[in-house]
CSV table of C-alpha atoms and ligand atoms in Angstrom, one decimal:
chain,number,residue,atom,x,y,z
G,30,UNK,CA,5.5,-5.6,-13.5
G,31,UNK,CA,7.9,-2.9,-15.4
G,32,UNK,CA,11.2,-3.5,-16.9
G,33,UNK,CA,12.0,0.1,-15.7
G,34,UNK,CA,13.1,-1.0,-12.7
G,35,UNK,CA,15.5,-4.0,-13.1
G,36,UNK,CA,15.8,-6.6,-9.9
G,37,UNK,CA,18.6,-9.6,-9.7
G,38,UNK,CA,19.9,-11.1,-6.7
G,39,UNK,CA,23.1,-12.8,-6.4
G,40,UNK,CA,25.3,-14.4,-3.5
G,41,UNK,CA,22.8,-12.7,-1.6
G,42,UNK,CA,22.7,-9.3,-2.4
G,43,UNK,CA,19.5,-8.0,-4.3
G,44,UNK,CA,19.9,-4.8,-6.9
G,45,UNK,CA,17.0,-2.7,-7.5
G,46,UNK,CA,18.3,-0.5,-10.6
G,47,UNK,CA,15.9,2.6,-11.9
G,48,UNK,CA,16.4,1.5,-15.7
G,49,UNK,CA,14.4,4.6,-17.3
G,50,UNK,CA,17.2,6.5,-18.4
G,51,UNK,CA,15.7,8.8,-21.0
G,52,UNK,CA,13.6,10.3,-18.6
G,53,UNK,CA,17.0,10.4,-16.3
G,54,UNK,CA,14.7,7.8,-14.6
G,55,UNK,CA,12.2,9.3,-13.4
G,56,UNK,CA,10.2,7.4,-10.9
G,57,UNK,CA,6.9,6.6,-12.0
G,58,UNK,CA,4.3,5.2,-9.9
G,59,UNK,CA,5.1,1.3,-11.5
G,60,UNK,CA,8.7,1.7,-10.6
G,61,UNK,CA,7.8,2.7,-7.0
G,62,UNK,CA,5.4,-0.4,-6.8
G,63,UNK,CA,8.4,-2.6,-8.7
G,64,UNK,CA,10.7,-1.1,-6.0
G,65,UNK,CA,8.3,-1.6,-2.8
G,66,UNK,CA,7.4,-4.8,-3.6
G,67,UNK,CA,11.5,-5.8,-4.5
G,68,UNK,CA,12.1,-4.8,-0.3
G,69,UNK,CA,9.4,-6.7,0.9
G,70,UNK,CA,10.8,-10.0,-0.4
G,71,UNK,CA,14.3,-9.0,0.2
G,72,UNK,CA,13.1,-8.4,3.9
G,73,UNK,CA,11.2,-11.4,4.4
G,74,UNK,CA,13.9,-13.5,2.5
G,75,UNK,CA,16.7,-14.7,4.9
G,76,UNK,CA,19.1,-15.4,2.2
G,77,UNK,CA,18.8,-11.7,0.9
G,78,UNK,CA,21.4,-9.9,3.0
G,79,UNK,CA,21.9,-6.5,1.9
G,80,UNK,CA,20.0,-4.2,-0.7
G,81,UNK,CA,22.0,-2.1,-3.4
G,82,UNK,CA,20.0,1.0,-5.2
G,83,UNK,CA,22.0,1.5,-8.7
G,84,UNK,CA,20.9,3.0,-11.9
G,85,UNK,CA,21.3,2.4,-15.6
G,86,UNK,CA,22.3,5.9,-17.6
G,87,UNK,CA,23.6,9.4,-16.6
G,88,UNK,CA,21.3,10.1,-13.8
G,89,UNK,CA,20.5,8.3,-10.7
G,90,UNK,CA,17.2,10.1,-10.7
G,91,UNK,CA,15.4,13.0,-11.5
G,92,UNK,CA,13.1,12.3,-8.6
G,93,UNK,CA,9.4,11.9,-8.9
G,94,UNK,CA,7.5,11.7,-12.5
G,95,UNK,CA,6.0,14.8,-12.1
G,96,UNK,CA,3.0,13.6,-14.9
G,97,UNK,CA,2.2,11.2,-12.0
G,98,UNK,CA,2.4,14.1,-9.7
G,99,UNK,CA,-0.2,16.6,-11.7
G,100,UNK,CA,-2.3,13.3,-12.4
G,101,UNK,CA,-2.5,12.8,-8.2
G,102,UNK,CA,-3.2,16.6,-7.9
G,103,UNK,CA,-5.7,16.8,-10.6
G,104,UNK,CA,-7.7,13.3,-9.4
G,105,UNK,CA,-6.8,13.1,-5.8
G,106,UNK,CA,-5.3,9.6,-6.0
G,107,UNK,CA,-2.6,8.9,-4.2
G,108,UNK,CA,1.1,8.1,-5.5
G,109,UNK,CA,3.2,5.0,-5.0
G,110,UNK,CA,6.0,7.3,-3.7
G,111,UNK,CA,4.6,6.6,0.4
G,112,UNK,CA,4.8,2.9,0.0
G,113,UNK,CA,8.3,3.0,-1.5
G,114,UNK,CA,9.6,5.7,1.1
G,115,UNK,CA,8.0,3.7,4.0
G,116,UNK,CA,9.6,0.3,3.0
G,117,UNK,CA,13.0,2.1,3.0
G,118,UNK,CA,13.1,3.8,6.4
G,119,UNK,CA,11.7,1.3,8.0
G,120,UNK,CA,14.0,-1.5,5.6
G,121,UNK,CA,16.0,-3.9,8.6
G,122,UNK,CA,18.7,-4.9,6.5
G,123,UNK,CA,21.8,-2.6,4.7
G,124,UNK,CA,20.8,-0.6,2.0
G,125,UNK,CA,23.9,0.2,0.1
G,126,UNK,CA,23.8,3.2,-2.7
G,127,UNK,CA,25.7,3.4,-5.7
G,128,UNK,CA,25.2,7.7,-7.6
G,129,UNK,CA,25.9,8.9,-10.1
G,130,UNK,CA,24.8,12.0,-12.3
G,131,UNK,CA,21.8,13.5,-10.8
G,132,UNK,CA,19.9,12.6,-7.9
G,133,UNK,CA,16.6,15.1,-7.3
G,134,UNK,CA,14.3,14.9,-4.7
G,135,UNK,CA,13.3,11.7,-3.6
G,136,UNK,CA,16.2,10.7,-5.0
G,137,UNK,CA,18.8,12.7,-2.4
G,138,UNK,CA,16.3,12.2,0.7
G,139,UNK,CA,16.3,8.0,-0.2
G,140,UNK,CA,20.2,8.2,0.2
G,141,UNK,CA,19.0,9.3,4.2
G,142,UNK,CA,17.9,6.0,4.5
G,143,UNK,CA,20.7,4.1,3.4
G,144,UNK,CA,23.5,2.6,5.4
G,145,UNK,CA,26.4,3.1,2.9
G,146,UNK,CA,26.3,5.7,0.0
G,147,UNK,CA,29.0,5.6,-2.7
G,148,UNK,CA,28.9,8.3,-5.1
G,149,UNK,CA,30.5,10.2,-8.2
G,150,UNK,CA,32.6,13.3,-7.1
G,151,UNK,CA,30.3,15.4,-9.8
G,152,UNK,CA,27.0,14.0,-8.6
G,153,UNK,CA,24.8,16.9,-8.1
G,154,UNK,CA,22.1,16.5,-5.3
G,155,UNK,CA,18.9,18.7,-4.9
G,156,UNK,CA,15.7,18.8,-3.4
G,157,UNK,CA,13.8,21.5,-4.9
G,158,UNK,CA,10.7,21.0,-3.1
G,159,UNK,CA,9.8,24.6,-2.5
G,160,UNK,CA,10.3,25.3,-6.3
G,161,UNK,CA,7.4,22.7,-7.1
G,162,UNK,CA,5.6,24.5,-4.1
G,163,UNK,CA,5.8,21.2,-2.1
G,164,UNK,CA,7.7,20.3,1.2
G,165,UNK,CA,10.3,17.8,2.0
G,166,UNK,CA,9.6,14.1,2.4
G,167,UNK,CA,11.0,11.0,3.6
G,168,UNK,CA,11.9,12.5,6.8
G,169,UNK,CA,14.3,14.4,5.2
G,170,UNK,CA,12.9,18.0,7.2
G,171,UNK,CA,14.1,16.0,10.0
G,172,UNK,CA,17.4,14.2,8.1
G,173,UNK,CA,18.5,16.4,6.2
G,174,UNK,CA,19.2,19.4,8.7
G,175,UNK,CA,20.4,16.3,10.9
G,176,UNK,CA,23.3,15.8,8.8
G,177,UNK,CA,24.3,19.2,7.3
G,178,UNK,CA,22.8,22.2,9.7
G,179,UNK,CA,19.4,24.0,9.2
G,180,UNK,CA,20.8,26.5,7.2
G,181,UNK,CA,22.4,24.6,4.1
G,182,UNK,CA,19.2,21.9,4.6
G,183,UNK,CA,16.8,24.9,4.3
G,184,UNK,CA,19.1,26.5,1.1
G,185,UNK,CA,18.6,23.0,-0.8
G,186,UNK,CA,14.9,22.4,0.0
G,187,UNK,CA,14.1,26.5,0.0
G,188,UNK,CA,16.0,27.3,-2.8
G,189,UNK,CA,17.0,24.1,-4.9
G,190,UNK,CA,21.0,25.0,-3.9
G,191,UNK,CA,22.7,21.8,-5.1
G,192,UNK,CA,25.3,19.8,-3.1
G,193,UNK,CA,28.1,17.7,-5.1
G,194,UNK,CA,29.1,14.1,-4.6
G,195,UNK,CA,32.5,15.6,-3.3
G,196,UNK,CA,30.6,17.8,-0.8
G,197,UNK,CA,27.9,14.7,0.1
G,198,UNK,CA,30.6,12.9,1.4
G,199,UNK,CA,32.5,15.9,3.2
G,200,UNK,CA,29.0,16.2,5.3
G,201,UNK,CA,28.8,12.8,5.9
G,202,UNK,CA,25.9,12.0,3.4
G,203,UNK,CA,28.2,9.5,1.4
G,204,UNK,CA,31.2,7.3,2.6
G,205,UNK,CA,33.4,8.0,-0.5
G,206,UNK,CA,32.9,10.2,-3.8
G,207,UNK,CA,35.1,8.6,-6.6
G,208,UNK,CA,34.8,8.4,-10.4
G,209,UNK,CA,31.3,7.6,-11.8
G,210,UNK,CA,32.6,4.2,-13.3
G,211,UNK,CA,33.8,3.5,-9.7
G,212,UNK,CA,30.7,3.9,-7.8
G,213,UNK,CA,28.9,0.2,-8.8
G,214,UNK,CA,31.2,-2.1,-8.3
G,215,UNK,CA,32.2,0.3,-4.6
G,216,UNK,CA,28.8,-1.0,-3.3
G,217,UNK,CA,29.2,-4.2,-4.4
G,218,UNK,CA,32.3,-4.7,-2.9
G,219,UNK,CA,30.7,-3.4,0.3
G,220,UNK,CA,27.7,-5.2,0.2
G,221,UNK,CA,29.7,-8.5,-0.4
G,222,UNK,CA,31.6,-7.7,2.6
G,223,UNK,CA,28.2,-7.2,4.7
G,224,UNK,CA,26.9,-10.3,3.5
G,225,UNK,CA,29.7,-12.4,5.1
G,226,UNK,CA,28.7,-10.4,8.9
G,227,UNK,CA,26.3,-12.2,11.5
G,228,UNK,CA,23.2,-10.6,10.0
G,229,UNK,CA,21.3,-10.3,13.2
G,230,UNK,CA,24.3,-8.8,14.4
G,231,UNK,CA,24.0,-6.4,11.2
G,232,UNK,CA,20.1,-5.9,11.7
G,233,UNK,CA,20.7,-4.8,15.1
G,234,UNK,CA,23.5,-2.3,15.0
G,235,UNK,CA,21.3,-0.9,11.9
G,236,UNK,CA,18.1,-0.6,14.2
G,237,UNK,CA,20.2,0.8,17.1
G,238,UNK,CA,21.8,3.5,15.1
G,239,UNK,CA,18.4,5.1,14.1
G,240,UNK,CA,15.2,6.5,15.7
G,241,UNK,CA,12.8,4.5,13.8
G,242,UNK,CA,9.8,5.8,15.8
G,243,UNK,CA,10.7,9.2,15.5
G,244,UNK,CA,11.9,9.3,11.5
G,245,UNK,CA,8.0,7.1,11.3
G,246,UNK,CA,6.2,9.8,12.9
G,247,UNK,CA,8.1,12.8,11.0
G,248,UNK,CA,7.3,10.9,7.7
G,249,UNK,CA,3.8,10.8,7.8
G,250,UNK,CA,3.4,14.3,9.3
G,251,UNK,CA,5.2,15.6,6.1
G,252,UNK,CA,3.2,12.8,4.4
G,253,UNK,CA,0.1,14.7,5.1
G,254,UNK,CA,1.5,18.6,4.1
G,255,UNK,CA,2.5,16.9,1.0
G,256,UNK,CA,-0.8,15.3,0.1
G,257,UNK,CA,-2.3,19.1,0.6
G,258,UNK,CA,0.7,20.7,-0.9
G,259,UNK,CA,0.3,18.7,-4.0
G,260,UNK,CA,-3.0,19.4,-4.5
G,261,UNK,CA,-2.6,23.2,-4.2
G,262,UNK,CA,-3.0,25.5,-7.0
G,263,UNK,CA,0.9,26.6,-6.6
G,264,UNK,CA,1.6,23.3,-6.8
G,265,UNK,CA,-0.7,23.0,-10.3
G,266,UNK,CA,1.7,26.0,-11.4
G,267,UNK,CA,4.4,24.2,-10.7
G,268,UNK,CA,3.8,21.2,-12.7
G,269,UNK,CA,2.2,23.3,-15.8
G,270,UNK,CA,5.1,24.9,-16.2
G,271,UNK,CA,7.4,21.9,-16.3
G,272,UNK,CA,4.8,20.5,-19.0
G,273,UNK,CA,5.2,23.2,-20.7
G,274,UNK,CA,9.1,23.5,-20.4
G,275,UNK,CA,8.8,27.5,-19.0
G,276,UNK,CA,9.3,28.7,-15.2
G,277,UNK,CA,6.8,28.7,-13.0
G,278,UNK,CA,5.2,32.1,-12.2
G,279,UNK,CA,4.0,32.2,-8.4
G,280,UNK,CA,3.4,36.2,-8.6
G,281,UNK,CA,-0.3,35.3,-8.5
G,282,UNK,CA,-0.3,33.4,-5.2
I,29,COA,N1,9.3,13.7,-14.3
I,29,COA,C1,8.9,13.5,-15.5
I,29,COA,N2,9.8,13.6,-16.6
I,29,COA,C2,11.0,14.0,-16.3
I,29,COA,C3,11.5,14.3,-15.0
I,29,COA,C4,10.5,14.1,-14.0
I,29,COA,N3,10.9,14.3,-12.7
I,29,COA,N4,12.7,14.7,-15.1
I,29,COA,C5,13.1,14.7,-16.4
I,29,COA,N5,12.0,14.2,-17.1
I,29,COA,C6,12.0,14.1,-18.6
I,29,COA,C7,12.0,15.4,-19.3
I,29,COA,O1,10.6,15.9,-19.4
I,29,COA,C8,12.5,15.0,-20.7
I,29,COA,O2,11.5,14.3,-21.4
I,29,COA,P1,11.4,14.6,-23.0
I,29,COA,O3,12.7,14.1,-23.6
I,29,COA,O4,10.2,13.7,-23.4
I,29,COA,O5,11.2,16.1,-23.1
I,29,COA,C9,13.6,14.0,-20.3
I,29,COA,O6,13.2,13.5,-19.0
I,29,COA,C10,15.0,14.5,-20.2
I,29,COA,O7,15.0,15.6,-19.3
I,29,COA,P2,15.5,17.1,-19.7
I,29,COA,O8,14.8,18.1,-18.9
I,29,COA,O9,15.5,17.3,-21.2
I,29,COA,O10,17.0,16.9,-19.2
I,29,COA,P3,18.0,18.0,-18.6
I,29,COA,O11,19.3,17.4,-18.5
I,29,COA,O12,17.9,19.3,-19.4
I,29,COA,O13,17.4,18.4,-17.2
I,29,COA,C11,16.5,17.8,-15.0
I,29,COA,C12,17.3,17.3,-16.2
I,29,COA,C13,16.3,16.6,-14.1
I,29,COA,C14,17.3,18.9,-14.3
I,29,COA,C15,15.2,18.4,-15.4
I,29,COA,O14,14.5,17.4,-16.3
I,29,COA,C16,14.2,18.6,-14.3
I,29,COA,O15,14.3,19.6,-13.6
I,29,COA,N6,13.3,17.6,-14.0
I,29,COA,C17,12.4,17.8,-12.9
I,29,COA,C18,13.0,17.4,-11.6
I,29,COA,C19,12.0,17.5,-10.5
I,29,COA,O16,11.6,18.5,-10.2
I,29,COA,N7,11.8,16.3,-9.8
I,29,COA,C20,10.8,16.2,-8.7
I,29,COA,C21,11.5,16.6,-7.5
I,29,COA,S1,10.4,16.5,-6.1
């Protein structure tokens, strides 16, 4: 159990909200398990019709706890990032998003897995894998370049380019960008409107609109680069230097 990730459910629509917000919630391996474990009962739980991901504070996350990171790399263990990015693609039910602030890494490729995404017009989305020496995950080498070409995909995971909420929802990455204060209560007044359709009508138009085998397969073939990735010595640089609040220096390598 952690209070860093709140859960409620109501009029059946369950809120997972990252609550860590002086670490602009970054996601640490408790809140992944908190998270994981939160889907599976809102899965298995016919009364739980749609899923929103919120956040308390000015960031809707800063992606990974990278102490959790440098702990996997320097003992080999793995994170609790998998599970959580497994339950989400393969998640049968809505998933409805509600960003604001930043939203880093995992936290831009878990908005590929939702059905509905309503964010702040000055959200600011990266995924600076490359600049932590890692490679995308969550399908998102596969998503990403999906939704907004090869070329802008490979500028935000190559060289940490940011999008903003106003240009997530140009591309198609977000229904609507509106005022941070709006973005909450815009899921929930989607969600509630979900939760009043046929849900097996819901769960099927969800599975038919996305190639679960495929996103599966990509997953855990980044999966596996990642694992390596992470325990690199680039990757070690990487993570020094954000412990140590300086730039990485990959002249070495
Ligand atoms: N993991 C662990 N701690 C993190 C974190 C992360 N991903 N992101 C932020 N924090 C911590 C900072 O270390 C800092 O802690 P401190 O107050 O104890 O020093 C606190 O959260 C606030 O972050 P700070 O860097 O001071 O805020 P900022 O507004 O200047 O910058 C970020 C915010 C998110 C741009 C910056 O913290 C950052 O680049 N974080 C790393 C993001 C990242 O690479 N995530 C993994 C992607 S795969």
């Amino acid at each position: 159990m952690t209070d860093l990730v709140k859960i409620s459910v109501d009029s059946g629509v369950m809120e997972i909200v990252w609550n860590r917000p002086d670490k602009k919630n970054a996601l640490s391996n408790a809140m992944y398990r908190a998270a994981t474990e939160a889907l599976a009962r809102a899965k298995d739980d016919a009364a739980i019709r749609v899923v929103i991901l919120a956040s308390e504070g000015d960031s809707f996350t800063s992606g990974n706890d990278l102490a959790d990171f440098a702990a996997a790399a320097a003992t080999g263990a793995p994170t609790s990032a998998g599970g959580f990015i497994e339950a989400i693609a393969q998640f049968p039910k809505p998933l409805v998003a509600a960003v604001s602030g930043l939203a880093v890494g995992v936290g831009t490729t878990m908005l590929l897995h939702c059905d509905l995404v309503f964010i702040a017009r000055d959200a600011k989305l990266t995924t600076p894998f490359v600049n932590l020496a890692l490679v995308p995950e969550a399908a998102s080498s596969l998503l990403l370049p999906a939704h907004i070409g090869h070329r802008r995909a490979f500028a935000m995971f190559a060289l940490g380019e940011p999008l903003t909420g106003e240009q997530a929802a140009e591309l198609g990455i977000a229904n609507a960008a509106m005022a941070a204060s709006e973005v909450l209560s815009a899921a929930r007044e989607a969600a509630r409107k979900l939760t009043q359709r046929a849900p097996g009508a819901v769960m099927a138009a969800k599975k038919l609109m996305r190639d679960g085998e495929k996103i599966m397969t990509q997953l855990r073939t980044e999966g596996a680069i990642f694992g390596e990735r992470l325990k690199s010595a680039e990757a070690m640089e990487a993570f020094t230097a954000f412990q140590q609040k300086r730039a990485p220096d990959f002249s070495k390598f």
